[in-house]
Each structure stands twice: as structure tokens, then as C-alpha cells.
Amino acid sequence: MRRPYLRPIDRHWWAKPPYLAYTLREATGIAIAAYALVLMAGVICLALGRSAYDAWLGFIASPLSLALHVIFLVAMVFHVWTWFAIMPKTMPRLIVGGRYVEPQLITRAGIAVAALASLGLLLVARWVLP
Amino acid sequence: MTGDASIADRRITVGILRYRPEQDEAPVVQSYEIPYVDDMSVLQALQYIKDHIDGTLSFRWSCRMAICGSCGMMINGKPQLACQTILRAGNQLPLRIEPLLHFPIERDLVVTVSDFVSKIESISPFIIPKYPRTLAEGEYLQTPTELTRFENFSDCINCMLCYAACPQFGENPDFLGPGALALLQRYNGDSRDGGQAERMKLVHTENGAWSCTAVGYCSEVCPKHVDPANAVNQNKTNSALDFFLRFLPGRGTIERSA
Amino acid sequence: MKRSISPIFWLMFGAGGMLAALFGPALVIITGLAVPTGLGFSPTSMDYAHAIGFARHPLGKLVLLVVISLFAWHGAERIYLTLKDMHLGPKHLLAWLSYGSAGAVTFMTATALLAIGL
């Protein structure tokens, strides 16, 4: 006789290895969104006027905000790392000169470009900002 | 190892999730103690149990060399081929063996495969010619580069380890899944094939590429380095581009294997 | 066969993710660490006069809208999928909450930038 038995899935699979690493990677999205909220608050305060914006600046200079932005920075760097690790999976196999390009090469190239881009932005900002 | 148990003076305990529908309400763990040598595979352990201790133990196997795809199971929580998993290689003892996750259990370590087979059949797993050809035109010519574009996807042995690895398939059994989508890309990426548009219709659905969240564990467990995660995720790119560009005049379905 | 609308959100997730990967670290350093502490940058670079000047310029508006909006849509997709993995609610509710929030962020930022004028 047949009586197939389907085991119920573990509701907490996302919190356990090997999936925990994936969940942590996705969690960087929270930091990116949170940083956007901080910037948005700044833009809204800017629209509301000088005193509102000065309040936002006060927050930005506070130890809480500095600690928060350190967390944002760590999350951003982790994002760069994991982003380019997964990026080759979204592309068809790259074949250059008849030979297959290893995904690790694409990942390393991506991280290098990102490092240059951020460095470039820092230098441009340094030069342009008063 | 084969046969000569007296050689082995070490013994290990193997815990196996049993299920006999005629007598069990639900699966239950049964433990066996067996003689053990370093180079035993999990499959050999199972065969020892069946041959010498408990003939009722049911499990699929055939080639015992990781090419038939029959002996996939959860070994210490990881989807692996039993014939390819050597007990010496860092496995914790006691050994814990369960049927492949996310599939209904028929009996003991045997799971239902009919759903997977239907999915394989649904993606038109054959060359659909670009235009009608006659025999007089001769064979298709294909360069090594063209072959490299899809060859790894053709290495799939239908072992279903990727489905056991995929949490989104566990959450949504209607997801086409890594194996079927890898086979789909094997054909979509083949220069001889002209059936991309037909197959992409399946990719565009919620149960196509869009159930995938790029966990990537499927490619990690694949014994044949098929890289199903790549098959699924490059089709997200194809599907997303097609979503917007399909309104352009004269545009067919986008397939970026070239 | 019914097409999924996921491509819309996936492309924005991808754009936001690429933007964050390329410029995210530098942006966080500049706006959140270097300028407020005066490290390597003048702490007055972000004061009202300079900020309003930047936000009044059409390119400044574009930069602010694109960065804030795409970062929000990137986060929304990841938050939606993670909340769904965690079974924290029915998926349509989670989708409306996540994507709705990103939409709200986009709308509020655009409105504020319009209010700031030229």
C-alpha cells in the first residue's frame, strides 16, 4: 500500500546553517534601507527649513548616529562582498578567447571596481565639497 | 569491506529514519550497530544492514559510482549521494540517515519522484529545431565555445539533491526547481535549439525562476557541478529584460545565451 | 500562463544593490562619519547653506532621489523575501508593507525635493 508521508518543513530553516549565511546576506538590505531613511529624513528636514535641518544635523553629529553609521559601513562592505559573490550566478557563462571565465574572476573584478568607485567618490567629494 | 565483517573490529551506530506505511503512523528512527572500516561508503553501510541485519530496509541504489542519481539522501543533515559519501571523511558519529528533504516519503529512504519527473517533462527537454531541417542538410555544426555555454547543465543525473537543498522548494512545492530549470537552460542555451520562447513562458511565472531567492545551496550540493543556481538566476535576468522589452516591435523573447 | 510581476521589483533591487555596492561605503563615510566629525572633510560641508544649494540643483535632486529611492527599493525586496522566509505574515500583506514603504519613501523624497524648488 502507498501512503506517502510529507514531513513538515522546519519553520526556522533560515536561522540555521547552511541557510544562516544567506539570511545574514539578505539582512544587509535592512541597513541599506535604514541608511536611505536617514538620508530621506535629511531631505525632508531640508524642505521644512533651517531649524528642522539643523536638528537633523545635530542628530547626524551625535554619538548614536556615528555608531549607527559604523554599523551601516560594516553592512555596506559586507554587501559589496556578497553582492559580487552572487553576481556571476545571474550571468550566462562568460567565454573569452574560447575559454570559460571562472566566476571568482568576475567577483574579484567587481570588488575591485567597487573599491575604485567608492575611493573615486571620496576623492571627488573631497575636491568638490567646500 | 564487502562481506568480511570479521576484519572490522570497530563498530558504529547508524540511525535511520524508517517509514512503513502499512504499520507506521509517522516516520521513526531505528538504530543499527554495524562493523566499520574507514573506506566504507554510506551505501555500503546500508547494504550491510540490509544483507545481514534487517532485510526490510528499503533504499534506491544502482551504479554505486555517482552517475545514476538513485541514492540521494540526507546524511547528517546534508543532501548527498550515499555511494559517494565515505564514512571516514569527517562525518560525525553516530551516523544519521534520512530520506531526501522536501519530498513525500514512500517507504524508508525511498521518496516520491513523480512530481520531479513531471517537471522535467514540462520544460520540453529536447531540441526544438529553429526551422524545419531535412536529413540531406546533414548534422548540426557546433563550436567548442557553443558547447561550453550549456554543457555543464547537461551533466545532471536527476539525483534531486538540489531540491532537498532548496528551501524555497520546501516552502513552495510548485516551484519548478533547480534541476528542471537547469535542464531548461541546457536546451535554451544550446545553439541548435530554437524553442527558447516556449520554455521562457514557464520561466516567467511565479513558479518559474521567480520562486528563487538565490540561496545558492543547490549548486553547493550538486555532485556533478551542474550549477543549477546559475541556470535559474541567469533566467531571472532574461525574464526581467523580456518583461519590459517585449513591447518593442519585432522583438522575440530574449534569450541571452549568446 | 500567468507572468509574475517580480521582474519590476527585481530590477530595482538590482539597480539599488549595484549602486550600494559601488558607492554605498563612500556615501556612508562621507555623510555619516567624515563630515560630521570633520575627518578629512570640513564639518560645514553639509550645513544648511550648502545642503540647500545641492538640493536646489536639478542634478543634486536627481542624485538624492535616485540614491534614496533605489536604496529603499533594494532593501524592500530583501526585507519582503526575508519576512516571507520567516513566515511573519501572509505574503501579500508582507509585499504591500515592504513595497508600499519603498513607494512611500520615493514619494516623500520626491515631494520634499519639489518643495525645495530651484
Coordinates of C-alpha atoms in Angstrom, one line a residue:
Chain A
M1 CA 0.0 0.0 0.0
R2 CA 1.1 3.6 -0.6
R3 CA 0.6 6.3 2.0
P4 CA 3.2 9.0 1.1
Y5 CA 4.3 11.0 4.2
L6 CA 5.4 14.6 3.7
R7 CA 7.5 15.9 6.6
P8 CA 6.5 19.4 7.6
I9 CA 9.3 21.9 6.8
D10 CA 11.4 23.4 9.6
R11 CA 9.9 26.9 10.1
H12 CA 13.3 28.2 11.3
W13 CA 15.4 26.9 8.4
W14 CA 16.5 30.4 7.7
A15 CA 18.2 30.7 11.1
K16 CA 20.3 27.6 10.9
P17 CA 23.3 26.5 8.9
P18 CA 23.7 26.3 5.9
Y19 CA 21.0 29.0 5.4
L20 CA 22.0 31.4 8.2
A21 CA 24.7 32.9 5.9
Y22 CA 22.1 33.6 3.3
T23 CA 19.8 35.3 5.8
L24 CA 22.7 37.4 7.1
R25 CA 23.4 38.4 3.5
E26 CA 19.8 39.4 2.9
A27 CA 19.9 41.4 6.2
T28 CA 22.3 43.9 4.7
G29 CA 19.2 45.1 2.8
I30 CA 17.9 46.4 6.2
A31 CA 21.0 48.5 6.7
I32 CA 20.8 49.9 3.1
A33 CA 17.1 50.8 3.6
A34 CA 17.8 52.3 7.0
Y35 CA 20.6 54.5 5.6
A36 CA 18.1 55.6 2.9
L37 CA 15.7 56.6 5.7
V38 CA 18.3 58.7 7.4
L39 CA 19.0 60.5 4.1
M40 CA 15.3 60.9 3.4
A41 CA 14.9 62.4 6.9
G42 CA 17.6 64.9 6.0
V43 CA 15.9 65.9 2.7
I44 CA 12.5 66.3 4.4
C45 CA 14.1 68.4 7.2
L46 CA 15.8 70.4 4.5
A47 CA 12.4 71.1 2.9
L48 CA 11.0 72.1 6.2
G49 CA 13.5 74.8 6.8
R50 CA 16.7 75.8 8.5
S51 CA 15.8 74.9 12.1
A52 CA 14.5 71.5 11.1
Y53 CA 17.6 70.7 9.1
D54 CA 19.8 71.9 11.9
A55 CA 18.1 69.4 14.2
W56 CA 18.9 66.6 11.7
L57 CA 22.5 67.8 11.5
G58 CA 22.5 67.6 15.3
F59 CA 21.4 64.0 15.2
I60 CA 24.0 63.2 12.5
A61 CA 26.7 64.5 14.7
S62 CA 25.5 62.6 17.8
P63 CA 27.4 59.5 19.1
L64 CA 24.3 57.4 18.4
S65 CA 24.3 58.4 14.7
L66 CA 28.0 57.8 14.5
A67 CA 27.7 54.3 16.0
L68 CA 24.7 53.7 13.6
H69 CA 26.8 54.7 10.6
V70 CA 29.7 52.5 11.6
I71 CA 27.1 49.6 11.5
F72 CA 25.9 50.9 8.1
L73 CA 29.5 50.9 6.9
V74 CA 30.2 47.4 8.1
A75 CA 26.9 46.3 6.4
M76 CA 27.8 48.1 3.2
V77 CA 31.2 46.4 3.0
F78 CA 29.6 43.0 3.7
H79 CA 27.1 43.9 0.9
V80 CA 29.9 44.6 -1.6
W81 CA 31.5 41.3 -0.7
T82 CA 28.3 39.2 -1.0
W83 CA 26.9 41.1 -4.0
F84 CA 29.8 40.3 -6.3
A85 CA 29.9 36.8 -5.0
I86 CA 26.4 36.2 -6.2
M87 CA 26.5 38.4 -9.3
P88 CA 28.2 35.8 -11.6
K89 CA 25.2 33.5 -11.0
T90 CA 22.9 36.0 -12.7
M91 CA 25.0 36.0 -15.9
P92 CA 25.4 33.3 -18.6
R93 CA 28.8 31.6 -18.7
L94 CA 31.3 34.2 -19.9
I95 CA 33.6 32.8 -22.6
V96 CA 36.6 34.8 -23.6
G97 CA 39.0 33.7 -26.2
G98 CA 37.3 30.3 -26.3
R99 CA 37.9 29.7 -22.6
Y100 CA 35.4 29.8 -19.7
V101 CA 35.9 32.7 -17.3
E102 CA 35.7 31.5 -13.7
P103 CA 33.1 33.2 -11.6
Q104 CA 35.7 34.0 -8.9
L105 CA 37.5 36.2 -11.5
I106 CA 34.2 38.1 -12.1
T107 CA 33.7 38.5 -8.4
R108 CA 37.2 39.8 -7.8
A109 CA 36.9 42.2 -10.7
G110 CA 33.6 43.5 -9.3
I111 CA 35.0 44.1 -5.9
A112 CA 38.0 45.9 -7.4
V113 CA 35.7 48.2 -9.4
A114 CA 33.6 48.9 -6.3
A115 CA 36.7 49.8 -4.3
L116 CA 37.8 52.1 -7.0
A117 CA 34.3 53.6 -7.3
S118 CA 34.0 54.4 -3.6
L119 CA 37.5 55.7 -3.5
G120 CA 36.8 57.8 -6.5
L121 CA 33.7 59.2 -4.9
L122 CA 35.6 60.0 -1.7
L123 CA 38.3 61.9 -3.7
V124 CA 35.8 63.7 -5.9
A125 CA 33.8 64.7 -2.8
R126 CA 37.0 65.9 -1.1
W127 CA 37.8 68.0 -4.0
V128 CA 34.3 69.4 -4.7
L129 CA 33.0 69.9 -1.2
P130 CA 33.7 73.3 0.4
Chain B
M1 CA 34.7 -4.2 3.3
T2 CA 32.4 -6.3 1.1
G3 CA 31.3 -9.4 3.1
D4 CA 34.2 -9.9 5.6
A5 CA 32.8 -8.4 8.8
S6 CA 35.3 -10.2 10.9
I7 CA 38.1 -7.9 9.6
A8 CA 36.4 -4.9 11.2
D9 CA 36.9 -4.7 15.0
R10 CA 35.3 -1.2 15.2
R11 CA 31.6 -0.7 15.2
I12 CA 29.5 2.3 14.6
T13 CA 25.8 3.2 15.2
V14 CA 23.7 4.2 12.3
G15 CA 20.4 5.9 12.9
I16 CA 17.9 5.7 10.0
L17 CA 14.5 7.3 9.7
R18 CA 12.2 4.4 8.9
Y19 CA 8.7 4.6 7.5
R20 CA 6.5 1.6 6.7
P21 CA 3.1 2.9 5.6
E22 CA 1.4 -0.4 6.5
Q23 CA 2.5 -0.2 10.1
D24 CA 3.8 3.3 11.0
E25 CA 1.7 6.4 11.6
A26 CA 4.7 8.6 11.1
P27 CA 8.5 8.1 10.4
V28 CA 10.5 6.8 13.3
V29 CA 14.3 6.5 13.9
Q30 CA 15.7 3.0 14.1
S31 CA 19.4 2.4 15.1
Y32 CA 21.7 -0.3 13.9
E33 CA 25.2 -1.2 15.0
I34 CA 27.5 -2.3 12.2
P35 CA 31.1 -3.2 11.7
Y36 CA 33.0 -0.3 10.3
V37 CA 36.1 0.2 8.1
D38 CA 37.5 3.6 7.1
D39 CA 36.7 3.4 3.4
M40 CA 33.1 2.3 3.7
S41 CA 30.6 4.4 1.8
V42 CA 27.2 5.1 3.4
L43 CA 25.7 2.9 0.6
Q44 CA 27.9 0.0 1.8
A45 CA 26.7 0.6 5.3
L46 CA 23.1 0.4 4.2
Q47 CA 23.8 -2.7 2.1
Y48 CA 25.4 -4.3 5.2
I49 CA 22.3 -3.6 7.2
K50 CA 20.0 -5.0 4.5
D51 CA 22.1 -8.1 3.9
H52 CA 22.9 -9.0 7.5
I53 CA 20.6 -7.3 10.0
D54 CA 17.3 -6.0 8.6
G55 CA 16.1 -7.1 5.1
T56 CA 13.1 -4.8 5.3
L57 CA 15.2 -1.6 5.0
S58 CA 14.3 0.0 1.6
F59 CA 16.5 2.3 -0.4
R60 CA 17.3 3.1 -4.0
W61 CA 20.7 2.5 -5.5
S62 CA 22.2 1.2 -8.7
C63 CA 25.6 2.2 -10.1
R64 CA 27.4 2.9 -6.8
M65 CA 29.6 5.3 -8.7
A66 CA 27.7 8.6 -8.6
I67 CA 26.3 8.6 -12.1
C68 CA 22.8 7.0 -11.9
G69 CA 21.4 9.5 -9.4
S70 CA 19.5 6.9 -7.4
C71 CA 21.0 7.0 -3.9
G72 CA 20.3 10.6 -2.9
M73 CA 19.5 11.0 0.8
M74 CA 20.1 13.3 3.9
I75 CA 23.3 12.2 5.6
N76 CA 23.9 14.0 8.8
G77 CA 21.5 16.7 7.6
K78 CA 23.2 17.3 4.2
P79 CA 21.8 16.1 0.9
Q80 CA 24.4 13.7 -0.5
L81 CA 24.8 10.6 -2.7
A82 CA 25.2 7.6 -0.3
C83 CA 27.6 5.9 -2.7
Q84 CA 29.8 8.9 -2.7
T85 CA 29.8 9.7 1.0
I86 CA 32.7 7.9 2.7
L87 CA 32.4 7.4 6.4
R88 CA 35.9 8.4 7.1
A89 CA 35.6 11.8 5.6
G90 CA 34.7 13.9 8.7
N91 CA 31.1 12.6 9.2
Q92 CA 30.1 12.8 12.8
L93 CA 29.1 9.6 14.5
P94 CA 26.6 8.3 15.2
L95 CA 25.6 8.5 11.5
R96 CA 22.1 9.8 10.9
I97 CA 20.4 9.0 7.6
E98 CA 17.1 10.3 6.4
P99 CA 15.3 10.4 3.1
L100 CA 15.7 13.5 0.9
L101 CA 14.1 16.5 2.4
H102 CA 11.0 18.2 0.8
F103 CA 9.7 15.1 -0.8
P104 CA 6.9 12.8 0.4
I105 CA 8.3 9.5 1.8
E106 CA 7.0 6.3 0.1
R107 CA 8.9 3.9 2.4
D108 CA 12.1 4.2 4.5
L109 CA 14.6 6.1 2.3
V110 CA 12.5 6.0 -0.9
V111 CA 10.8 9.3 -1.8
T112 CA 8.2 10.1 -4.4
V113 CA 9.8 11.2 -7.6
S114 CA 6.8 11.5 -9.9
D115 CA 6.4 15.3 -9.3
F116 CA 10.0 15.9 -10.3
V117 CA 9.6 13.7 -13.4
S118 CA 6.6 15.8 -14.4
K119 CA 8.5 19.0 -14.0
I120 CA 11.3 17.6 -16.2
E121 CA 8.8 16.6 -18.9
S122 CA 7.1 20.0 -18.7
I123 CA 10.1 22.0 -19.9
S124 CA 10.3 20.4 -23.4
P125 CA 13.5 18.5 -22.8
F126 CA 14.5 18.0 -26.4
I127 CA 16.0 20.1 -29.3
I128 CA 13.2 22.1 -30.9
P129 CA 14.7 23.0 -34.3
K130 CA 14.9 26.6 -35.3
Y131 CA 13.5 25.8 -38.7
P132 CA 12.4 22.5 -40.3
R133 CA 15.5 20.6 -41.5
T134 CA 15.9 17.7 -43.8
L135 CA 18.4 14.8 -43.4
A136 CA 20.0 16.0 -46.6
E137 CA 21.2 19.1 -44.8
G138 CA 23.4 16.9 -42.6
E139 CA 24.4 17.3 -39.0
Y140 CA 24.3 20.5 -36.9
L141 CA 27.8 22.0 -36.6
Q142 CA 28.7 23.3 -33.1
T143 CA 31.9 25.0 -32.0
P144 CA 33.5 24.2 -28.7
T145 CA 32.6 27.6 -27.4
E146 CA 28.9 27.0 -28.2
L147 CA 29.2 23.7 -26.4
T148 CA 30.8 25.3 -23.3
R149 CA 27.7 27.5 -23.0
F150 CA 25.4 24.7 -21.9
E151 CA 27.5 21.6 -21.4
N152 CA 27.6 21.7 -17.6
F153 CA 23.7 21.8 -17.5
S154 CA 23.6 18.6 -19.5
D155 CA 25.6 16.8 -16.7
C156 CA 22.6 16.5 -14.5
I157 CA 22.0 12.9 -13.2
N158 CA 18.5 13.8 -11.8
C159 CA 19.5 12.9 -8.3
M160 CA 17.3 15.6 -6.7
L161 CA 19.8 16.7 -4.1
C162 CA 19.3 20.3 -5.3
Y163 CA 15.6 20.0 -4.5
A164 CA 16.4 18.8 -1.0
A165 CA 18.8 21.7 -0.6
C166 CA 16.4 24.4 -1.9
P167 CA 14.4 26.0 1.0
Q168 CA 12.1 27.8 -1.5
F169 CA 11.1 24.4 -3.0
G170 CA 10.5 23.3 0.6
E171 CA 8.2 26.3 1.0
N172 CA 6.6 26.0 -2.4
P173 CA 6.4 22.5 -3.9
D174 CA 5.0 24.0 -7.1
F175 CA 8.4 25.7 -7.8
L176 CA 9.9 24.2 -11.0
G177 CA 13.1 24.0 -9.0
P178 CA 16.8 23.9 -9.7
G179 CA 17.0 20.6 -11.6
A180 CA 14.2 21.3 -14.1
L181 CA 15.4 24.8 -14.7
A182 CA 19.0 23.6 -15.3
L183 CA 17.6 21.2 -17.9
L184 CA 15.6 24.0 -19.4
Q185 CA 18.7 26.1 -19.7
R186 CA 20.6 23.1 -21.2
Y187 CA 18.2 23.4 -24.1
N188 CA 17.7 27.2 -24.2
G189 CA 21.5 27.6 -24.2
D190 CA 22.1 25.0 -27.0
S191 CA 22.9 26.7 -30.3
R192 CA 20.9 24.0 -32.2
D193 CA 17.7 24.9 -30.3
G194 CA 15.0 27.3 -31.4
G195 CA 12.5 26.7 -28.6
Q196 CA 13.5 29.5 -26.2
A197 CA 10.3 31.4 -26.4
E198 CA 8.2 28.4 -25.5
R199 CA 10.3 27.5 -22.5
M200 CA 10.6 31.1 -21.3
K201 CA 6.8 31.1 -20.7
L202 CA 7.4 28.7 -17.8
V203 CA 10.4 30.8 -16.6
H204 CA 8.3 34.0 -16.4
T205 CA 5.8 32.5 -13.9
E206 CA 5.9 32.8 -10.2
N207 CA 6.8 29.1 -10.0
G208 CA 9.5 29.6 -12.7
A209 CA 12.6 31.5 -11.9
W210 CA 10.8 33.9 -9.6
S211 CA 10.4 31.5 -6.7
C212 CA 14.2 31.5 -6.4
T213 CA 15.9 33.8 -3.8
A214 CA 19.5 33.0 -4.8
V215 CA 20.3 31.0 -1.7
G216 CA 22.8 29.0 -3.9
Y217 CA 22.9 25.9 -1.7
C218 CA 21.6 23.8 -4.7
S219 CA 24.8 24.4 -6.6
E220 CA 26.9 23.6 -3.5
V221 CA 25.3 20.1 -3.1
C222 CA 25.3 19.2 -6.7
P223 CA 27.5 16.1 -7.2
K224 CA 28.1 16.9 -10.9
H225 CA 28.8 20.6 -10.7
V226 CA 25.8 21.4 -12.9
D227 CA 25.4 24.8 -11.1
P228 CA 21.6 25.0 -11.2
A229 CA 21.7 28.3 -9.3
N230 CA 23.3 29.8 -12.4
A231 CA 20.7 28.3 -14.7
V232 CA 17.9 29.8 -12.6
N233 CA 19.4 33.2 -11.9
Q234 CA 20.6 33.9 -15.4
N235 CA 17.0 33.3 -16.4
K236 CA 15.9 35.9 -13.9
T237 CA 17.9 38.3 -16.0
N238 CA 16.4 37.0 -19.2
S239 CA 12.9 37.1 -17.8
A240 CA 13.3 40.6 -16.3
L241 CA 14.6 42.1 -19.6
D242 CA 11.9 40.4 -21.5
F243 CA 9.2 41.7 -19.1
F244 CA 10.0 45.3 -20.3
L245 CA 11.4 44.8 -23.8
R246 CA 8.7 42.5 -25.1
F247 CA 6.7 45.6 -26.2
L248 CA 9.3 46.6 -28.7
P249 CA 8.2 45.9 -32.2
G250 CA 9.9 42.9 -33.9
R251 CA 11.3 41.7 -30.6
G252 CA 11.0 38.0 -29.8
T253 CA 11.7 36.5 -26.4
I254 CA 15.1 37.5 -25.1
E255 CA 17.5 34.6 -24.5
R256 CA 20.9 35.7 -23.6
S257 CA 22.9 32.5 -24.1
A258 CA 24.8 34.2 -26.9
Chain C
M1 CA 0.5 31.0 -18.1
K2 CA 0.5 34.0 -15.8
R3 CA 3.6 36.1 -15.8
S4 CA 5.0 37.1 -12.4
I5 CA 5.4 40.9 -11.7
S6 CA 8.6 40.1 -9.8
P7 CA 10.8 41.5 -12.6
I8 CA 9.8 45.1 -11.7
F9 CA 11.0 44.7 -8.1
W10 CA 14.0 42.6 -9.0
L11 CA 15.3 45.1 -11.5
M12 CA 15.0 47.9 -8.9
F13 CA 16.6 45.6 -6.3
G14 CA 19.4 45.0 -8.7
A15 CA 19.9 48.7 -9.5
G16 CA 19.9 49.7 -5.9
G17 CA 22.2 46.8 -5.0
M18 CA 24.7 47.8 -7.7
L19 CA 24.6 51.4 -6.6
A20 CA 25.1 50.5 -3.0
A21 CA 27.9 48.1 -3.9
L22 CA 29.7 50.8 -5.9
F23 CA 29.1 53.9 -3.8
G24 CA 27.5 52.8 -0.6
P25 CA 30.6 52.6 1.6
A26 CA 31.8 56.1 0.4
L27 CA 28.4 57.6 0.9
V28 CA 28.1 56.3 4.4
I29 CA 31.6 57.5 5.2
I30 CA 31.0 61.0 3.8
T31 CA 27.5 61.8 5.1
G32 CA 27.6 59.8 8.3
L33 CA 31.2 59.8 9.6
A34 CA 33.7 62.0 7.9
V35 CA 31.7 65.3 7.5
P36 CA 30.0 65.2 11.0
T37 CA 33.4 64.5 12.7
G38 CA 35.4 66.8 10.4
L39 CA 37.7 64.0 9.5
G40 CA 39.2 64.8 6.1
F41 CA 36.2 66.9 5.3
S42 CA 35.0 70.3 6.6
P43 CA 32.1 69.8 9.0
T44 CA 30.3 72.7 7.4
S45 CA 30.1 70.9 4.0
M46 CA 26.7 69.7 4.9
D47 CA 25.3 72.8 6.6
Y48 CA 22.1 74.3 5.6
A49 CA 23.5 76.7 3.0
H50 CA 25.5 74.0 1.2
A51 CA 22.8 71.4 1.5
I52 CA 20.1 73.6 0.1
G53 CA 22.4 74.6 -2.7
F54 CA 22.9 71.0 -3.6
A55 CA 19.2 70.1 -3.3
R56 CA 18.2 73.1 -5.4
H57 CA 20.3 72.0 -8.3
P58 CA 18.5 69.6 -10.7
L59 CA 21.4 67.2 -10.7
G60 CA 21.5 67.3 -6.9
K61 CA 17.8 66.5 -6.8
L62 CA 18.4 63.6 -9.2
V63 CA 21.3 62.2 -7.1
L64 CA 19.3 62.4 -3.9
L65 CA 16.2 60.9 -5.4
V66 CA 18.0 58.1 -7.1
V67 CA 20.2 57.1 -4.2
I68 CA 17.4 57.3 -1.6
S69 CA 14.8 55.6 -3.7
L70 CA 16.9 52.8 -5.2
F71 CA 18.4 52.0 -1.7
A72 CA 14.8 51.8 -0.4
W73 CA 13.6 49.5 -3.2
H74 CA 16.6 47.3 -2.8
G75 CA 16.0 47.0 1.0
A76 CA 12.3 46.5 0.4
E77 CA 12.8 43.4 -1.8
R78 CA 15.2 41.8 0.6
I79 CA 13.1 42.6 3.6
Y80 CA 10.0 41.2 1.9
L81 CA 11.7 38.0 1.0
T82 CA 13.2 37.6 4.4
L83 CA 10.0 38.3 6.2
K84 CA 8.3 35.7 3.9
D85 CA 11.1 33.1 4.7
M86 CA 10.4 33.8 8.4
H87 CA 6.6 33.3 8.0
L88 CA 5.9 36.6 9.7
G89 CA 2.6 37.1 7.8
P90 CA 0.7 36.3 4.7
K91 CA 2.8 37.1 1.7
H92 CA 0.5 39.6 0.1
L93 CA 0.4 41.6 3.3
L94 CA 4.2 41.5 3.6
A95 CA 4.6 42.6 -0.1
W96 CA 2.2 45.5 0.4
L97 CA 4.0 46.6 3.6
S98 CA 7.5 46.3 2.1
Y99 CA 7.0 47.7 -1.4
G100 CA 4.5 50.2 -0.1
S101 CA 7.1 51.5 2.3
A102 CA 9.6 51.9 -0.5
G103 CA 6.9 53.6 -2.6
A104 CA 6.2 56.0 0.3
V105 CA 9.9 56.8 0.7
T106 CA 10.2 57.5 -3.0
F107 CA 7.0 59.7 -2.9
M108 CA 8.0 61.6 0.2
T109 CA 11.6 62.3 -1.1
A110 CA 10.3 63.5 -4.4
T111 CA 7.7 65.7 -2.8
A112 CA 10.3 67.2 -0.4
L113 CA 12.7 67.8 -3.3
L114 CA 10.0 69.5 -5.3
A115 CA 9.1 71.6 -2.3
I116 CA 12.7 72.7 -2.0
G117 CA 12.4 74.1 -5.5
L118 CA 15.1 75.6 -7.7

